[in-house]
Coordinates of C-alpha atoms in Angstrom, one line a residue:
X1 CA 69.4 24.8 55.1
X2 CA 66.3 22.6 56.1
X3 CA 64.8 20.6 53.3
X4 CA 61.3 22.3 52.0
X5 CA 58.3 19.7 52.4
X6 CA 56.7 18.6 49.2
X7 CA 53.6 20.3 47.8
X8 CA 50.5 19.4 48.4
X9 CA 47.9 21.0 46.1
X10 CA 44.7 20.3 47.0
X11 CA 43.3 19.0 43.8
X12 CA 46.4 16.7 43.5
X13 CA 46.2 14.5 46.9
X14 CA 43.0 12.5 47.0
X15 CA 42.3 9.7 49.7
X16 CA 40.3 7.1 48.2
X17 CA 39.0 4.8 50.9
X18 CA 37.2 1.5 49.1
X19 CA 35.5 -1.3 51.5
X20 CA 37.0 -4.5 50.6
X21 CA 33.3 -5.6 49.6
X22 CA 32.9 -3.2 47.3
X23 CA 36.3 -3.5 45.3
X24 CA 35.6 -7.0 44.9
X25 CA 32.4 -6.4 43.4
X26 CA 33.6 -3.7 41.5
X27 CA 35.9 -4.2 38.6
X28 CA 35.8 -0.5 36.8
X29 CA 36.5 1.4 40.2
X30 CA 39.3 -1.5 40.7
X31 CA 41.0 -0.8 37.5
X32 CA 40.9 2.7 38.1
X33 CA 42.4 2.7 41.9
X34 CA 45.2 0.7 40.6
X35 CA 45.8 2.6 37.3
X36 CA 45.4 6.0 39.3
X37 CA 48.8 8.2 39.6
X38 CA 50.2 6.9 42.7
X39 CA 51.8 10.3 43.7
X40 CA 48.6 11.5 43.3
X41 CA 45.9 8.9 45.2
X42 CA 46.1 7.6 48.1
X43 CA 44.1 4.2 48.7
X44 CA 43.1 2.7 51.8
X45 CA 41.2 -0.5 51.6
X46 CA 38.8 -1.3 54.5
X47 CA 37.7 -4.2 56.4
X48 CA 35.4 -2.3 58.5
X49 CA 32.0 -3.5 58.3
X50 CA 30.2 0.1 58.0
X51 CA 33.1 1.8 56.1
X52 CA 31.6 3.8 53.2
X53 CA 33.4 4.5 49.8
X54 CA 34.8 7.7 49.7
X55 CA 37.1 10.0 48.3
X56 CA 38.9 13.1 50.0
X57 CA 39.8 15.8 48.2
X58 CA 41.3 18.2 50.8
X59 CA 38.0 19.1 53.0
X60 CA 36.0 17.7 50.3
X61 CA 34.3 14.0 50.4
X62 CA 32.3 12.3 48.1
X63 CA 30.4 9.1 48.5
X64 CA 28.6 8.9 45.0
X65 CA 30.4 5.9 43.1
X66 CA 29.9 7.7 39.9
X67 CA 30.8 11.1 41.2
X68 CA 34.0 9.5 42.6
X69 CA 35.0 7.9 39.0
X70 CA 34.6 11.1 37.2
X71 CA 36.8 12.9 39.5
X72 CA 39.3 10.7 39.3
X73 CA 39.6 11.0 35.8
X74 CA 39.1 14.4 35.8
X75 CA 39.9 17.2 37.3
X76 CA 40.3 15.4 41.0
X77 CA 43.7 14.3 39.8
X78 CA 44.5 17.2 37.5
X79 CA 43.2 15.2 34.6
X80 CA 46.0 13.1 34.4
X81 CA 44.1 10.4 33.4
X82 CA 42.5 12.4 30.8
X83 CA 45.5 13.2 29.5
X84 CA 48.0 11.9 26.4
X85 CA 51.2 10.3 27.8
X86 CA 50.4 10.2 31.3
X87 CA 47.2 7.8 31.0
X88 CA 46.4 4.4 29.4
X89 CA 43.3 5.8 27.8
X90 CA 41.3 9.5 27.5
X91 CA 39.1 7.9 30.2
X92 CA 36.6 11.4 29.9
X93 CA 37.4 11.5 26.0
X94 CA 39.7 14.4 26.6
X95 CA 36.7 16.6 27.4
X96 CA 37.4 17.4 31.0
X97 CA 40.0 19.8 30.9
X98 CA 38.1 21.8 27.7
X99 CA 34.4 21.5 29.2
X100 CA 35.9 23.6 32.3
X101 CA 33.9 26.4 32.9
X102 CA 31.8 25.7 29.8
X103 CA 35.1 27.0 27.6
X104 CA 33.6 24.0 25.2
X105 CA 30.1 23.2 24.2
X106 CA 30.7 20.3 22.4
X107 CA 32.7 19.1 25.9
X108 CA 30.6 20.1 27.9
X109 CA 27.9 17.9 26.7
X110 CA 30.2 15.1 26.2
X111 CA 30.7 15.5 29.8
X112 CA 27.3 15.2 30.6
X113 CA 26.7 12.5 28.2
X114 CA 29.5 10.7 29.8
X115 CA 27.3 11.2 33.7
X116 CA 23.7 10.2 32.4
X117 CA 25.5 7.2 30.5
X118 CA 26.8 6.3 33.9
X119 CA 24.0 6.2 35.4
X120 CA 22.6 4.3 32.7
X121 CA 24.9 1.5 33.7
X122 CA 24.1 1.9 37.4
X123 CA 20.5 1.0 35.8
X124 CA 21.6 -1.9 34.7
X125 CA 23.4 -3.4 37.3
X126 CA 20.2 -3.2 39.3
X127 CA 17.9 -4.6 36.5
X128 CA 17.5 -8.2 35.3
X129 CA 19.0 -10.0 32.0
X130 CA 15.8 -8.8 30.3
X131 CA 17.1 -5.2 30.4
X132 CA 20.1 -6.0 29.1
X133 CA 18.4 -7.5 26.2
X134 CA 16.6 -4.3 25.3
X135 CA 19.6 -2.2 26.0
X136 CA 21.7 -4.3 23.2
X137 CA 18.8 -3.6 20.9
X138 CA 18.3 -0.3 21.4
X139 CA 22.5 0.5 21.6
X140 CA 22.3 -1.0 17.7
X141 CA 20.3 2.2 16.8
X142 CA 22.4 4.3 18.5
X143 CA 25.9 3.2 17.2
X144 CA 24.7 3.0 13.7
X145 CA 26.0 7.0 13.4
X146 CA 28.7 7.0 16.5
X147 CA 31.6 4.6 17.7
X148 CA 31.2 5.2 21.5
X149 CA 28.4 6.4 23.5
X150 CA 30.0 10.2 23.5
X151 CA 32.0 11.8 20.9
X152 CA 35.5 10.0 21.5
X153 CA 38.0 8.2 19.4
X154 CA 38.6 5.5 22.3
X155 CA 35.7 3.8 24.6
X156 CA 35.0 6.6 27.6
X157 CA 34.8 5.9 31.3
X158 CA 30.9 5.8 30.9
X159 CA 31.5 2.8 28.0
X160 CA 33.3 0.8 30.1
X161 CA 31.3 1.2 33.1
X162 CA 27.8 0.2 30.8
X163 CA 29.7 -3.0 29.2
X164 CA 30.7 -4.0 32.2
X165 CA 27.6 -3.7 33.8
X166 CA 26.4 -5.6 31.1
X167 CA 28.6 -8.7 31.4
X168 CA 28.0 -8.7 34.9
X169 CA 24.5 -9.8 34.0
X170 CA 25.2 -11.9 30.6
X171 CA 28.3 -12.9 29.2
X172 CA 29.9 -15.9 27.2
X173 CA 27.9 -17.8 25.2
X174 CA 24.6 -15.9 26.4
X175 CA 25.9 -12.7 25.6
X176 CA 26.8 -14.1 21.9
X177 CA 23.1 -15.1 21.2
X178 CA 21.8 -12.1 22.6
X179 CA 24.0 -9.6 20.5
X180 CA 23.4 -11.7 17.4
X181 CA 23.3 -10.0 14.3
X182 CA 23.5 -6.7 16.1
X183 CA 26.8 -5.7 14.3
X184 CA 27.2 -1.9 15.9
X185 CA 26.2 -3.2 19.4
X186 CA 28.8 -6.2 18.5
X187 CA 31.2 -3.8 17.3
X188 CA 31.0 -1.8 20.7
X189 CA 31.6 -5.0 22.7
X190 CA 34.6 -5.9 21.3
X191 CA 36.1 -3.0 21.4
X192 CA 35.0 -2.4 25.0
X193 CA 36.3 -5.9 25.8
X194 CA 39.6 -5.2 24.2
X195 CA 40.2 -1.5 26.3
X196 CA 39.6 -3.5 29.1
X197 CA 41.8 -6.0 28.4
X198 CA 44.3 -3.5 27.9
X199 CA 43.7 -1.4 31.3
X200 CA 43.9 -5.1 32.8
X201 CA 47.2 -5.4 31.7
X202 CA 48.2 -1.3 32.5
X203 CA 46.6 -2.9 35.8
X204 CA 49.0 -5.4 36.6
X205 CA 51.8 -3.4 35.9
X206 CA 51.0 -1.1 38.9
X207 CA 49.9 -3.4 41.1
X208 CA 53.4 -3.9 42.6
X209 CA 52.6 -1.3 44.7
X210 CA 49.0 -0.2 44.7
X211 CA 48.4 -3.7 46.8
X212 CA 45.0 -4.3 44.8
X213 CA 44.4 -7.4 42.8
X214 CA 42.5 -7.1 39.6
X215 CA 38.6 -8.1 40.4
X216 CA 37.4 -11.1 38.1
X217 CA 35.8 -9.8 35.1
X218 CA 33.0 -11.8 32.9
X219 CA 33.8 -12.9 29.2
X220 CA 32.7 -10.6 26.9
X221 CA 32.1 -10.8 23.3
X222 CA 35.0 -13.3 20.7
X223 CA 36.3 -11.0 18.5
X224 CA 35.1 -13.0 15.2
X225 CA 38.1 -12.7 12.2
X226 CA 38.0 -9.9 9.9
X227 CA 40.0 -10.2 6.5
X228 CA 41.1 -7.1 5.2
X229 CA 38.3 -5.5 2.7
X230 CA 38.7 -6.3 -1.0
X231 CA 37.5 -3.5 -3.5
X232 CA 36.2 -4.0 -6.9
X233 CA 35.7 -1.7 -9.7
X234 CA 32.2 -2.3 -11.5
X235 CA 33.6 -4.1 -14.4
X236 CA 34.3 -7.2 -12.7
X237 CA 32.1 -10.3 -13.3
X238 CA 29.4 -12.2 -11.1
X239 CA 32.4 -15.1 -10.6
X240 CA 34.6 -12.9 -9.6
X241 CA 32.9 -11.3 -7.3
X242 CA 31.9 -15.0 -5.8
X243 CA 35.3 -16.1 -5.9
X244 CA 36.1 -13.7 -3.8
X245 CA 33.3 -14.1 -1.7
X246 CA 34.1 -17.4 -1.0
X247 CA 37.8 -16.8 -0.1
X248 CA 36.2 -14.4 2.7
X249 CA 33.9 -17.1 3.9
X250 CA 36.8 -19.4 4.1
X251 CA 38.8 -17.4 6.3
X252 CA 36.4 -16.7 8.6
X253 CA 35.3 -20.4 8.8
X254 CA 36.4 -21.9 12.1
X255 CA 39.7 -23.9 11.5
X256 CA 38.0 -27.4 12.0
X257 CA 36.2 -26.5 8.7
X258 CA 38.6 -25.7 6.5
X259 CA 40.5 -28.2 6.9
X260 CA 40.4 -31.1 4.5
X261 CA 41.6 -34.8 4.9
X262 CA 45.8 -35.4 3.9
X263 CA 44.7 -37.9 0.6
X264 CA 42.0 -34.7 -0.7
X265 CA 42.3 -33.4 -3.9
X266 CA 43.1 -30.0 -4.1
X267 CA 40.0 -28.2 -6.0
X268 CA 40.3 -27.2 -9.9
X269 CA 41.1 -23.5 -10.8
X270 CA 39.6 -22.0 -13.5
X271 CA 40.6 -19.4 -15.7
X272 CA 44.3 -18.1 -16.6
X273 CA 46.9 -18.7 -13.9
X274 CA 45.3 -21.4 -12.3
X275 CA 43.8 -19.3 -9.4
X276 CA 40.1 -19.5 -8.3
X277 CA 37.8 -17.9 -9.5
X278 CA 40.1 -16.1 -12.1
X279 CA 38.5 -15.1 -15.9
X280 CA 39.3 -15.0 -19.1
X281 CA 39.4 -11.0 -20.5
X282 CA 37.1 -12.3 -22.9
X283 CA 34.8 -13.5 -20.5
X284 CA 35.1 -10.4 -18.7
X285 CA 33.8 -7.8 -22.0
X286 CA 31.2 -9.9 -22.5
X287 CA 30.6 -9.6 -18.4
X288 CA 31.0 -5.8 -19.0
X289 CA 28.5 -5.5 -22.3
X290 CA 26.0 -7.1 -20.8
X291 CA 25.9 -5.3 -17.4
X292 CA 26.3 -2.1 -19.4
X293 CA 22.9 -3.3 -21.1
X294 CA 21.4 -3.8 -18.3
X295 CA 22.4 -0.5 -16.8
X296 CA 20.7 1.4 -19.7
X297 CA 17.5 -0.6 -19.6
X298 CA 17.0 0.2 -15.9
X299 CA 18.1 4.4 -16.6
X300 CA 15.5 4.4 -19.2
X301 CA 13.1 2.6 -16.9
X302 CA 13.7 5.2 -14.1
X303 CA 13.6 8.0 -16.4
X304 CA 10.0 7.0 -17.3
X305 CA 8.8 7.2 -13.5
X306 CA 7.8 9.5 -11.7
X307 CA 9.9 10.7 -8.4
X308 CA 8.3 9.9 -4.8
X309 CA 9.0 10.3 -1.5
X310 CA 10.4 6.3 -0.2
X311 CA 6.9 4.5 1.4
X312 CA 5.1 7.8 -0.3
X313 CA 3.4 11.0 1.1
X314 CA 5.1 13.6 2.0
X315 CA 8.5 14.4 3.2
X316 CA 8.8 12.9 6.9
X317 CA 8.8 16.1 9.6
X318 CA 12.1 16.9 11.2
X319 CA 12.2 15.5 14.0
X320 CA 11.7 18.2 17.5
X321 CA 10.2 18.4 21.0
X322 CA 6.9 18.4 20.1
X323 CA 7.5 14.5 20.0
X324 CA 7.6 14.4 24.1
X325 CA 5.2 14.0 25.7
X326 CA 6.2 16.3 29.2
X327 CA 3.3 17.8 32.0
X328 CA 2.8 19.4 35.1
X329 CA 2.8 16.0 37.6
X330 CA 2.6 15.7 41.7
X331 CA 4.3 13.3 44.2
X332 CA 1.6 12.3 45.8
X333 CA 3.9 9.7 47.8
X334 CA 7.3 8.6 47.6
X335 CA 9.7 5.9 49.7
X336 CA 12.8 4.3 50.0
X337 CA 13.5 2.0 47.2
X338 CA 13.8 -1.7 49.5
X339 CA 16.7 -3.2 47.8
X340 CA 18.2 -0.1 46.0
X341 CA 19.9 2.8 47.9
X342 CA 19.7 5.0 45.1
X343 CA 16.0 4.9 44.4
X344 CA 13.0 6.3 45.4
X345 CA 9.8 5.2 44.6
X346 CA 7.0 7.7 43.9
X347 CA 3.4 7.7 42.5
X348 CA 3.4 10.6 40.6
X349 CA -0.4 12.5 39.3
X350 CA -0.3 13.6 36.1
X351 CA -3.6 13.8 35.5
X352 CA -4.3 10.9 34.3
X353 CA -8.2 9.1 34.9
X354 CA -6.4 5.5 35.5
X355 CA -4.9 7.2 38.4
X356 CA -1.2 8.2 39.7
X357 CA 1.5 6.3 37.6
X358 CA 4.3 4.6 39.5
X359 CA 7.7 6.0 38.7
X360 CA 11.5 5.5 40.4
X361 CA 13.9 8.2 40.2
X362 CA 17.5 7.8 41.6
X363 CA 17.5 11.0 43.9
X364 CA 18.3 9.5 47.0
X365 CA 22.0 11.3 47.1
X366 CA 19.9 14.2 46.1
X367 CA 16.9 15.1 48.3
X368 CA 15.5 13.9 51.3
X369 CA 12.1 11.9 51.6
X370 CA 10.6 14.7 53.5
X371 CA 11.4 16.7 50.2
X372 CA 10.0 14.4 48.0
X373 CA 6.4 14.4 49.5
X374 CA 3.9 16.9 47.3
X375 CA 6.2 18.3 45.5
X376 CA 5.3 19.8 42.0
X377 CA 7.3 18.4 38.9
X378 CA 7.9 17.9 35.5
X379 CA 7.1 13.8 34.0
X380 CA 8.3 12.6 30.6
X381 CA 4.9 10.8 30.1
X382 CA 5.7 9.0 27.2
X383 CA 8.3 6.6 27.7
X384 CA 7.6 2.6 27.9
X385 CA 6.9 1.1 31.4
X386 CA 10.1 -1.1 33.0
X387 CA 11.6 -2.4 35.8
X388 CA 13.6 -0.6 37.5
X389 CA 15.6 -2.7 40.1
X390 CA 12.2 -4.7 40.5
X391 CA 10.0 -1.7 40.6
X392 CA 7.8 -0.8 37.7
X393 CA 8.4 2.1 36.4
X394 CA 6.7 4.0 34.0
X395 CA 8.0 7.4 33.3
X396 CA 10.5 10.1 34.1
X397 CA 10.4 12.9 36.7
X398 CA 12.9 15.5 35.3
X399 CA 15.8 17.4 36.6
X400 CA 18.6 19.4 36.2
X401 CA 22.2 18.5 36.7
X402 CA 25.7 19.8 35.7
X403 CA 28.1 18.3 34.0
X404 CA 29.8 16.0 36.3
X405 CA 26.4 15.2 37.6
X406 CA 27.3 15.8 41.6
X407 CA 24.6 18.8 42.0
X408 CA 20.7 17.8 40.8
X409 CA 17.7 19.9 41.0
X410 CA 14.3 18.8 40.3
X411 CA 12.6 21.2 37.3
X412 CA 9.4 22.4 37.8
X413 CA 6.4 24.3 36.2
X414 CA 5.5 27.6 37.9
X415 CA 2.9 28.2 40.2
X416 CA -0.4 28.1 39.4
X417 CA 0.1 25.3 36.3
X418 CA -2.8 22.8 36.1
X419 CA -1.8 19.0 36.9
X420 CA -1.6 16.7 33.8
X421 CA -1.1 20.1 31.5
X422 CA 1.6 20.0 29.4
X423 CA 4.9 21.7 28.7
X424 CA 4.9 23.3 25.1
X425 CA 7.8 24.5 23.1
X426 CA 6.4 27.9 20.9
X427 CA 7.2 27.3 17.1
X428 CA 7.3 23.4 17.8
X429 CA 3.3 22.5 17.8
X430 CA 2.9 18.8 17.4
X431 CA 1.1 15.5 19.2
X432 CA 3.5 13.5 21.3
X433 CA 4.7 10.4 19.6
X434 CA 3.5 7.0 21.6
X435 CA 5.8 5.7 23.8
X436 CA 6.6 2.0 21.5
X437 CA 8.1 4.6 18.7
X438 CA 10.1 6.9 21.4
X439 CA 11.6 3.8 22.5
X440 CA 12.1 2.1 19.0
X441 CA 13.6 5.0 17.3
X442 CA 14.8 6.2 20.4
X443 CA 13.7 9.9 20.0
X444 CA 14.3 11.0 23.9
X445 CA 18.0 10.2 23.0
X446 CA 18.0 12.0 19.9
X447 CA 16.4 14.9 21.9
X448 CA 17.8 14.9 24.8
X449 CA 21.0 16.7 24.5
X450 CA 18.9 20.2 23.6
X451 CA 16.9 20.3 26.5
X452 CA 18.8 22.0 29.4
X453 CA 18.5 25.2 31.5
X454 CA 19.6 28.7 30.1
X455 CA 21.5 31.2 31.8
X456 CA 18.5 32.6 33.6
X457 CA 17.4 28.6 34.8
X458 CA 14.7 28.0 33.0
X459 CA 13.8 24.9 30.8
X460 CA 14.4 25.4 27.1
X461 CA 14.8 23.2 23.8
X462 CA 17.2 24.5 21.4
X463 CA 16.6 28.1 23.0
X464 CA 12.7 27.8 23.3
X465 CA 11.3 28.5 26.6
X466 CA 9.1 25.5 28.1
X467 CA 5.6 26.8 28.8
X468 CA 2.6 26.2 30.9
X469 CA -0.6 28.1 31.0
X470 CA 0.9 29.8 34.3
X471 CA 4.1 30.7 32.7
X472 CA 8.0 29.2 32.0
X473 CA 9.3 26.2 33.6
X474 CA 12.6 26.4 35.2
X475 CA 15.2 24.6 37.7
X476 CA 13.7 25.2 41.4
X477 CA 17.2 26.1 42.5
X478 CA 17.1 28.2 39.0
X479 CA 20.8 26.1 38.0
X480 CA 22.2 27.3 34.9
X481 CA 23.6 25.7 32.2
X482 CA 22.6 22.9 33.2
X483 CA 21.2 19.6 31.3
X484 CA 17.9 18.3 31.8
X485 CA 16.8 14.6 31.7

């Protein structure tokens, strides 16, 4: 009886083919090559001087770096490497597999986090160290209420693409005075730094036979020394509380401190036992007594005062769409982005008496110049002015993508809506915030992930149609489902 040929389901064999260039200067689509099932992916490294990255899904090809990532770690492979036991990490946070046909919300959006986050990082890498900067700022805010850019409980293929996008442009002792005293932005380093540390190592191992050596890969953060936390009780007195203070600040002090010349003295203890910083138990009622008093004072104080609002007024508004500033704008003319094959470069009318505003938008894989000329569109108005790969840029023409961000359609107002009119949200009346705050406080962010298209295509925040004078805005192509950013 002849042998039966192995299977070859289509979603399970993948070419990738990787210019030699490009893995060198790539260290995230390294890791993953070589981590990649190898029963799965092929991988063909080329020498040829025109060769394009690509991967081969049965008659499928993509050349989008990003797009290629995602479906490697997704559902390319079968989301084996989104997958307990069979990956190092949840590289898509374990929301692939659930975000499939939109069988989760909460993954779904996590999936498209994880794409817009990418290409957040592709941002960066064609930006300058004074980007990265504003990023590490602005990533403080963010991480104050998550651990990782999407909900995860390990860094996501978008954090490690943005950290090391980052310490491509800073790291060392640069990227140590720029992070500073940003502890959640510090906190996301290290643990970035540490996952890839690990997938270096999951790396090596394979390398055997994947054939690909591990791209050199900046320093990152140095994990500062973190005693385990000591908890007190209330009743505990001021020298207590020091002497334990001063135990932390010991262990963390770099070794060359703390130690003292062979002839020293050791310090005197006080208290019973003869440790530091230890108390008597009278000392510690009298401690007690006297906090207590002061405890009642201050009730009694309090009690005598009226309530207010902290800083006064009224109650801040919840925060809604109203604070975006989005209208009806025009390509008057766009081009190819010199240095940046992602890019174009538009000026965009929005109305404005100072004239057409200058604004890049990475459709290039998307739409054709041709289709870029005169076209009607939507503009996030109020966001600050940067560089973008050298070009200033100073605002956002919107669109709508799904989740693993390979199909993107620009939205638009209907036709007949005024130029420089804006998009209003019924129930949600309110002046656009100014574009310092948006930034600072990062309200686009905060919004964001409620603006998208409804099952009928058009633009709605939290379920509220977007509206012009002419009627509902929607996706040209009318995509459903879909978020827009």
């Amino acid at each position: 009886m002849a042998m039966a040929s192995a299977p070859h389901p289509r979603s399970a064999l993948a070419t990738l083919t990787i210019p030699s260039s490009t893995l060198s200067s790539d260290p995230l689509l390294a890791l993953i090559a070589t981590i990649a099932p190898p029963h799965q992916t092929k991988v063909t490294i080329s020498k040829k001087k025109n060769e394009l990255l690509s991967l081969t899904i049965g008659p499928d090809t993509m050349t989008h770096r990003n797009a290629i990532l995602r479906s490697m770690c997704g559902v390319g492979l079968h989301n084996a490497m989104d997958s307990l036991g069979s990956s190092p990490i949840l590289f898509l946070g374990g929301h692939s597999a659930s975000s499939f046909a939109g069988a989760s919300p909460v993954s779904s959006l996590a999936m498209a986090g994880i794409s817009s986050w990418m290409s957040v990082a592709s941002s960066v890498r064609e930006g300058g160290v004074d980007d990265v900067a504003s990023l590490i700022n602005q990533l403080n805010g963010y991480f104050t209420t998550r651990s990782f850019v999407v909900p995860s409980a390990a860094p996501t293929l978008a954090d490690l693409d943005l950290y090391l996008a980052i310490v491509s442009k800073v790291s060392g002792e640069a990227l140590e005075s720029m992070a500073g005293s940003s502890v959640n932005t510090r906190r996301w380093l290290e643990q970035c730094g540490a996952t890839v540390e690990g997938l270096v190592v999951a790396a090596a191992k394979n390398a055997e036979y994947s054939k690909i050596h591990a791209s050199k890969i900046p320093m990152g953060l140095n994990p500062k020394p973190r005693p385990l936390p000591i908890f007190f009780y209330g009743d505990e007195d001021e020298s207590v509380v020091a002497a334990a203070a001063s135990a932390v600040a010991s262990a963390t002090a770099p070794a060359a401190k703390k130690v003292k010349g062979a002839g020293a003295k050791p310090e005197k203890s006080s208290g019973r036992g003869g440790g530091g910083g230890e108390i008597t138990d009278e000392q510690k009622k009298a401690a007690a007594e006297k906090r207590a008093k002061k405890a009642a004072e201050k009730a009694a104080k309090k009690k005598d005062q009226p309530k207010a609002n902290k800083g006064g007024g009224a109650p801040a508004a919840e925060l809604n769409v109203s604070a975006l500033d989005i209208r009806v704008g025009r390509i008057v003319k766009a081009w190819e982005h010199e240095s940046s094959e992602k890019l174009y470069c538009e000026e965009v009318d929005v109305g404005e008496e100072s004239g057409p505003r200058k604004i890049a938008s990475g459709l290039r894989s998307f739409y054709k110049l041709d289709e870029m000329q005169n076209r009607t569109v939507l503009v996030l108005c109020n966001l600050k002015a940067r560089n973008l790969a050298g070009f200033p840029s100073h605002g956002m023409v919107l669109c709508a993508s799904n989740a693993d961000h390979t199909s993107v359609e620009f939205a638009v107002p209907p036709e007949g809506a005024k130029i420089g009119e804006r998009i209003t949200f019924e129930g949600y009346e309110g002046e656009p915030e100014p574009e310092n705050k948006v930034a600072k406080k990062k309200i686009f962010d905060k919004l964001a992930p409620d603006l998208k298209t409804d099952v009928a295509g058009e633009v709605v925040w939290k379920g509220v149609k977007g509206m012009t004078s002419a009627g509902v805005c929607k996706a040209v192509n009318s995509m459903t489902n879909a978020q827009v950013s």
